[in-house]
Amino acid sequence: MPRGKAGTGRPRPIFKGLNIALSGTFRDQWTDTNISRWVNLRAGTFSWRMNEDVTHLVCTKEEFDKKGPRVKAALARAYKKDKRCYIVSLDWLEDSLHETKRLPEDEFSHVATLKALKNKARLEKKIAKGVEEEDRAVNQNFYRVYFDPTDFFEYNITLARDDEEMGITGERYVVKLYESNALPHLYHVGVRYYKSKKDTMPKLHRLTETPGDFQREYESFKRFFEIKVGYPWDERLVRGVGSLGAKFFSYQPPTGGKPVGWVPQEYIPKEPTAPREAEDNNGSESMPSDQPALTLNSGITHEEEPTTSSQEGRKRNSQHNASGES
């Protein structure tokens, strides 16, 4: 048996100032009588009844789960700075006796264990919710954002709207057309909705339940765009940036020579030609230039809609370059 000061013959006073009570039936030699004697020998006080002076309630898990009168009384003081009551397992008492020192209660606390279980349950619920939301979106481990083979435009667009009257800024949809990594390619349209600029938890959903071929998902992408913006996707370069009204979102096409994606020929805006200038002071006019007007999208002629093969895009580019050289 551990001793206190040399020659005293008494155990160390590891429970000095503590008042310990029990709740439940314990195993083997851990009877109320034995525990009372061991606590008293170490300068502690053992209470046969639960009262305001009890600092530690040694409790079985079964009694804690039942929330009997003693446990309820201890729980009422579990977080108080004054008159706090710890609710601990028998392991705290046994290990403290073995180590001959008062061990930290948190490692043996039924309350801390319950809190950890609740936190774990909340985390599992959050993970489950995340998995559910991810199921509604597109698994990016198996899909990548689709690039237009005609000019390598990335089908990742943002539709934005500000409602000044409602005080909402930064409301937006982020729309992506995905292509599967595996062959044959499958396609899916994923949408993230942000209610405001400060929204960090967007709502996720897919426009169709299952992936499909390119044409179906491309039409789905265009249909969503038209519903939210108010005009067809093919007309995006000639419509301008502003929205058509409070209920519609706006789309900003890429500028500065960046890829804009496939556009029908009739919707490619022509750049204005330079005005004719006087060639000399006799009033003669310069001849019109033989060079064709430049178009957007790096001069690519859009005669067909985008396909799933980058080779076809390169083929169109080479045909265009060959015609330009002739």
XYZ file of C-alpha atoms in Angstrom:
326
model
C 0.000 0.000 0.000
C 1.407 3.434 -0.925
C 2.441 5.442 2.071
C 2.447 9.131 2.878
C 5.321 10.749 4.751
C 8.082 8.426 5.863
C 7.301 6.795 9.176
C 3.632 7.853 9.303
C 2.313 4.481 8.147
C -0.566 6.202 6.355
C -1.346 6.346 2.611
C -0.814 9.592 0.767
C -3.703 12.081 1.210
C -4.587 12.109 -2.492
C -8.299 12.753 -1.833
C -7.848 15.611 0.612
C -10.661 18.122 0.241
C -12.773 15.752 -1.872
C -16.196 14.420 -0.976
C -16.988 11.203 -2.839
C -20.332 9.450 -3.284
C -21.371 6.377 -5.278
C -24.167 5.477 -7.677
C -24.610 1.921 -8.909
C -23.200 -1.502 -8.077
C -19.518 -2.161 -8.793
C -17.563 -5.342 -9.434
C -15.539 -7.590 -7.100
C -14.074 -5.926 -4.000
C -15.411 -2.477 -4.933
C -18.142 -2.433 -2.338
C -19.446 0.707 -0.678
C -17.732 -0.282 2.598
C -14.328 -0.878 1.023
C -14.478 2.303 -1.060
C -15.482 4.304 2.004
C -12.474 2.978 3.922
C -10.001 3.594 1.084
C -11.239 7.163 0.574
C -11.091 8.005 4.268
C -7.571 6.559 4.575
C -6.447 9.030 1.909
C -7.856 12.117 3.641
C -11.084 12.174 1.643
C -14.685 12.204 2.805
C -17.106 9.491 1.808
C -20.818 10.396 1.622
C -23.416 7.694 1.869
C -26.016 10.121 0.579
C -25.970 12.642 -2.231
C -25.741 16.229 -0.969
C -24.372 19.671 -1.918
C -20.960 18.863 -0.453
C -20.276 15.955 -2.815
C -17.487 16.847 -5.279
C -17.266 13.492 -7.075
C -19.982 11.026 -7.963
C -18.438 7.694 -8.926
C -21.046 6.183 -11.175
C -21.617 3.158 -13.392
C -22.509 3.742 -17.033
C -25.876 2.075 -16.487
C -26.757 4.489 -13.681
C -25.586 7.462 -15.719
C -27.715 6.385 -18.684
C -30.768 5.951 -16.427
C -30.303 9.462 -15.014
C -31.434 8.551 -11.523
C -31.813 11.103 -8.675
C -28.118 11.146 -7.749
C -27.006 11.569 -11.352
C -29.539 14.350 -11.920
C -28.348 16.165 -8.829
C -24.736 15.854 -9.965
C -25.568 16.975 -13.522
C -27.135 20.133 -12.122
C -23.683 21.062 -10.793
C -21.534 19.499 -13.520
C -20.550 22.852 -15.074
C -20.648 25.136 -12.052
C -17.416 26.788 -10.949
C -18.576 26.784 -7.352
C -19.856 23.547 -5.842
C -18.969 21.645 -9.015
C -19.615 17.916 -9.012
C -17.655 15.574 -11.279
C -19.419 12.462 -12.557
C -16.699 9.883 -13.099
C -16.318 6.184 -13.696
C -14.852 3.716 -11.226
C -11.678 3.741 -13.321
C -10.896 7.245 -12.021
C -10.985 6.025 -8.410
C -9.106 2.795 -9.143
C -6.373 4.445 -11.230
C -5.938 7.268 -8.725
C -5.408 4.720 -5.956
C -2.936 2.812 -8.118
C -0.994 5.945 -9.166
C -1.204 7.323 -5.596
C -2.322 10.707 -6.917
C -5.518 12.384 -7.958
C -5.850 11.951 -11.704
C -7.564 14.469 -14.027
C -11.288 13.835 -14.065
C -11.933 14.699 -17.725
C -10.419 11.449 -18.964
C -12.927 9.470 -16.864
C -15.918 11.826 -17.045
C -19.280 10.385 -18.063
C -20.305 13.898 -19.106
C -17.246 14.285 -21.349
C -17.913 10.857 -22.857
C -21.523 11.786 -23.560
C -20.421 15.066 -25.111
C -17.910 13.244 -27.318
C -20.602 10.807 -28.445
C -22.941 13.672 -29.300
C -20.185 15.424 -31.229
C -19.460 12.200 -33.076
C -23.151 11.791 -33.906
C -23.325 15.375 -35.176
C -20.216 14.817 -37.288
C -21.613 11.591 -38.734
C -24.855 13.385 -39.527
C -22.923 16.187 -41.185
C -20.896 13.683 -43.215
C -24.072 11.866 -44.222
C -25.608 15.153 -45.302
C -22.469 15.974 -47.261
C -22.597 12.604 -49.012
C -26.261 13.175 -49.810
C -25.511 16.599 -51.242
C -22.564 15.219 -53.179
C -24.858 12.576 -54.643
C -27.021 15.406 -55.931
C -23.974 17.014 -57.494
C -21.348 15.370 -59.669
C -18.545 13.211 -58.290
C -15.428 15.004 -59.487
C -13.298 11.927 -58.866
C -14.834 10.435 -61.995
C -15.716 13.545 -63.993
C -13.873 16.628 -65.268
C -15.187 19.911 -66.618
C -15.808 19.674 -70.364
C -13.665 21.773 -72.743
C -15.058 22.871 -76.103
C -12.870 21.228 -78.799
C -13.230 24.232 -81.128
C -11.375 26.686 -78.875
C -10.921 24.903 -75.515
C -13.554 26.977 -73.750
C -14.220 25.543 -70.286
C -17.923 24.920 -69.658
C -17.818 26.464 -66.211
C -19.990 29.584 -66.166
C -21.413 31.927 -63.530
C -24.858 33.517 -63.698
C -25.132 36.464 -61.302
C -27.887 38.661 -59.929
C -28.050 41.505 -57.396
C -31.301 42.538 -55.738
C -30.763 46.016 -54.289
C -34.317 46.267 -52.937
C -33.902 43.061 -50.943
C -30.349 43.947 -49.963
C -28.957 40.796 -51.612
C -25.677 40.954 -53.500
C -23.726 38.166 -55.093
C -26.603 35.751 -55.725
C -25.338 33.355 -58.363
C -25.428 30.002 -60.059
C -22.212 28.222 -61.010
C -23.048 25.839 -63.854
C -20.639 23.185 -65.100
C -20.892 20.662 -67.904
C -18.922 17.575 -66.882
C -17.363 14.822 -68.992
C -16.491 11.418 -67.564
C -12.871 10.360 -67.358
C -13.754 6.868 -68.538
C -14.661 5.842 -72.065
C -17.190 5.927 -73.596
C -17.680 9.463 -72.292
C -20.800 10.311 -70.321
C -21.894 13.829 -69.459
C -23.626 15.581 -66.600
C -24.565 19.160 -65.708
C -23.894 20.191 -62.095
C -25.209 23.387 -60.522
C -24.169 25.218 -57.354
C -26.483 27.946 -56.032
C -25.185 30.699 -53.742
C -27.857 32.838 -52.106
C -25.527 35.780 -51.462
C -21.917 36.887 -51.683
C -21.264 35.643 -48.143
C -22.886 32.260 -48.708
C -20.300 29.525 -48.097
C -22.672 26.543 -48.170
C -24.120 26.372 -51.687
C -27.002 24.128 -52.613
C -25.936 21.413 -55.024
C -27.983 19.616 -57.616
C -27.844 17.998 -61.021
C -30.141 18.867 -63.889
C -30.738 15.194 -64.675
C -30.819 12.163 -62.402
C -28.331 10.115 -64.405
C -25.464 10.953 -66.777
C -26.190 10.824 -70.486
C -24.745 11.442 -73.922
C -23.293 14.783 -74.894
C -26.269 16.066 -76.884
C -28.766 15.490 -74.075
C -26.666 17.143 -71.391
C -25.583 19.998 -73.675
C -29.252 20.754 -74.388
C -29.924 20.591 -70.650
C -27.097 23.069 -70.055
C -28.501 25.462 -72.685
C -32.056 25.115 -71.408
C -31.029 26.010 -67.841
C -29.092 29.010 -69.153
C -32.088 30.320 -71.098
C -34.470 29.897 -68.162
C -32.195 31.822 -65.792
C -30.856 34.473 -68.184
C -33.835 34.962 -70.475
C -32.227 34.389 -73.873
C -30.628 31.404 -75.670
C -27.070 30.329 -74.948
C -26.205 30.692 -78.646
C -26.964 34.446 -78.487
C -24.721 35.230 -75.523
C -22.131 37.212 -77.515
C -24.630 39.607 -79.088
C -26.878 40.190 -76.093
C -24.522 42.166 -73.846
C -23.877 41.744 -70.135
C -26.927 43.341 -68.519
C -29.871 41.224 -67.404
C -33.355 41.458 -68.904
C -35.011 42.358 -65.610
C -35.096 41.751 -61.887
C -36.080 38.103 -62.211
C -33.258 37.208 -64.621
C -29.575 36.581 -64.036
C -26.783 38.020 -66.185
C -23.865 36.338 -67.901
C -20.482 37.878 -68.729
C -18.808 36.156 -71.709
C -15.005 35.987 -71.652
C -13.255 38.985 -73.223
C -9.776 39.906 -74.372
C -9.493 37.118 -76.927
C -10.218 34.366 -74.420
C -12.156 31.280 -75.568
C -15.917 31.770 -75.640
C -17.123 28.388 -76.848
C -18.964 27.355 -79.967
C -21.349 29.966 -81.399
C -23.469 29.740 -84.570
C -22.060 31.863 -87.395
C -25.034 34.243 -87.381
C -24.417 35.119 -83.711
C -20.719 35.963 -84.009
C -20.531 39.774 -83.786
C -18.392 41.429 -86.437
C -15.777 43.932 -85.419
C -16.322 47.359 -87.047
C -14.165 48.144 -90.093
C -11.873 51.159 -90.005
C -13.347 54.326 -91.638
C -12.006 55.303 -95.043
C -9.373 57.983 -94.950
C -8.278 60.505 -97.582
C -5.274 59.287 -99.500
C -4.067 62.778 -100.375
C -5.200 66.379 -100.366
C -6.947 66.010 -103.749
C -9.944 64.398 -102.030
C -9.300 60.973 -103.481
C -10.450 58.103 -101.261
C -8.488 54.978 -100.427
C -9.609 51.695 -101.853
C -11.453 49.340 -99.528
C -9.232 46.800 -97.838
C -9.227 43.306 -99.270
C -8.778 41.820 -95.782
C -11.940 40.264 -94.311
C -13.362 41.675 -91.087
C -12.023 39.916 -88.005
C -14.336 37.836 -85.876
C -14.308 36.827 -82.242
C -13.133 33.480 -80.965
C -9.656 33.640 -82.493
C -11.015 33.468 -86.071
C -12.571 30.032 -85.693
C -15.480 29.460 -88.056
C -18.351 27.860 -86.172
C -20.138 25.770 -88.741
C -21.080 22.935 -86.394
C -21.963 22.571 -82.735
C -19.244 21.368 -80.333
C -18.592 17.649 -80.387
C -17.091 15.235 -77.938
C -13.900 14.788 -79.949
C -11.051 17.277 -79.762
C -9.808 15.867 -83.061
C -12.827 17.254 -84.865
C -12.084 20.665 -83.386
C -8.510 20.507 -84.599
C -9.738 19.372 -88.020
C -11.978 22.440 -88.318
C -9.085 24.665 -87.255
C -6.761 23.166 -89.892
C -9.442 23.538 -92.590
C -9.906 27.174 -91.641
C -6.159 27.841 -91.662
C -5.816 26.169 -95.081
C -8.596 28.315 -96.562
C -6.984 31.438 -95.099
C -3.660 30.662 -96.757
C -5.167 30.046 -100.189
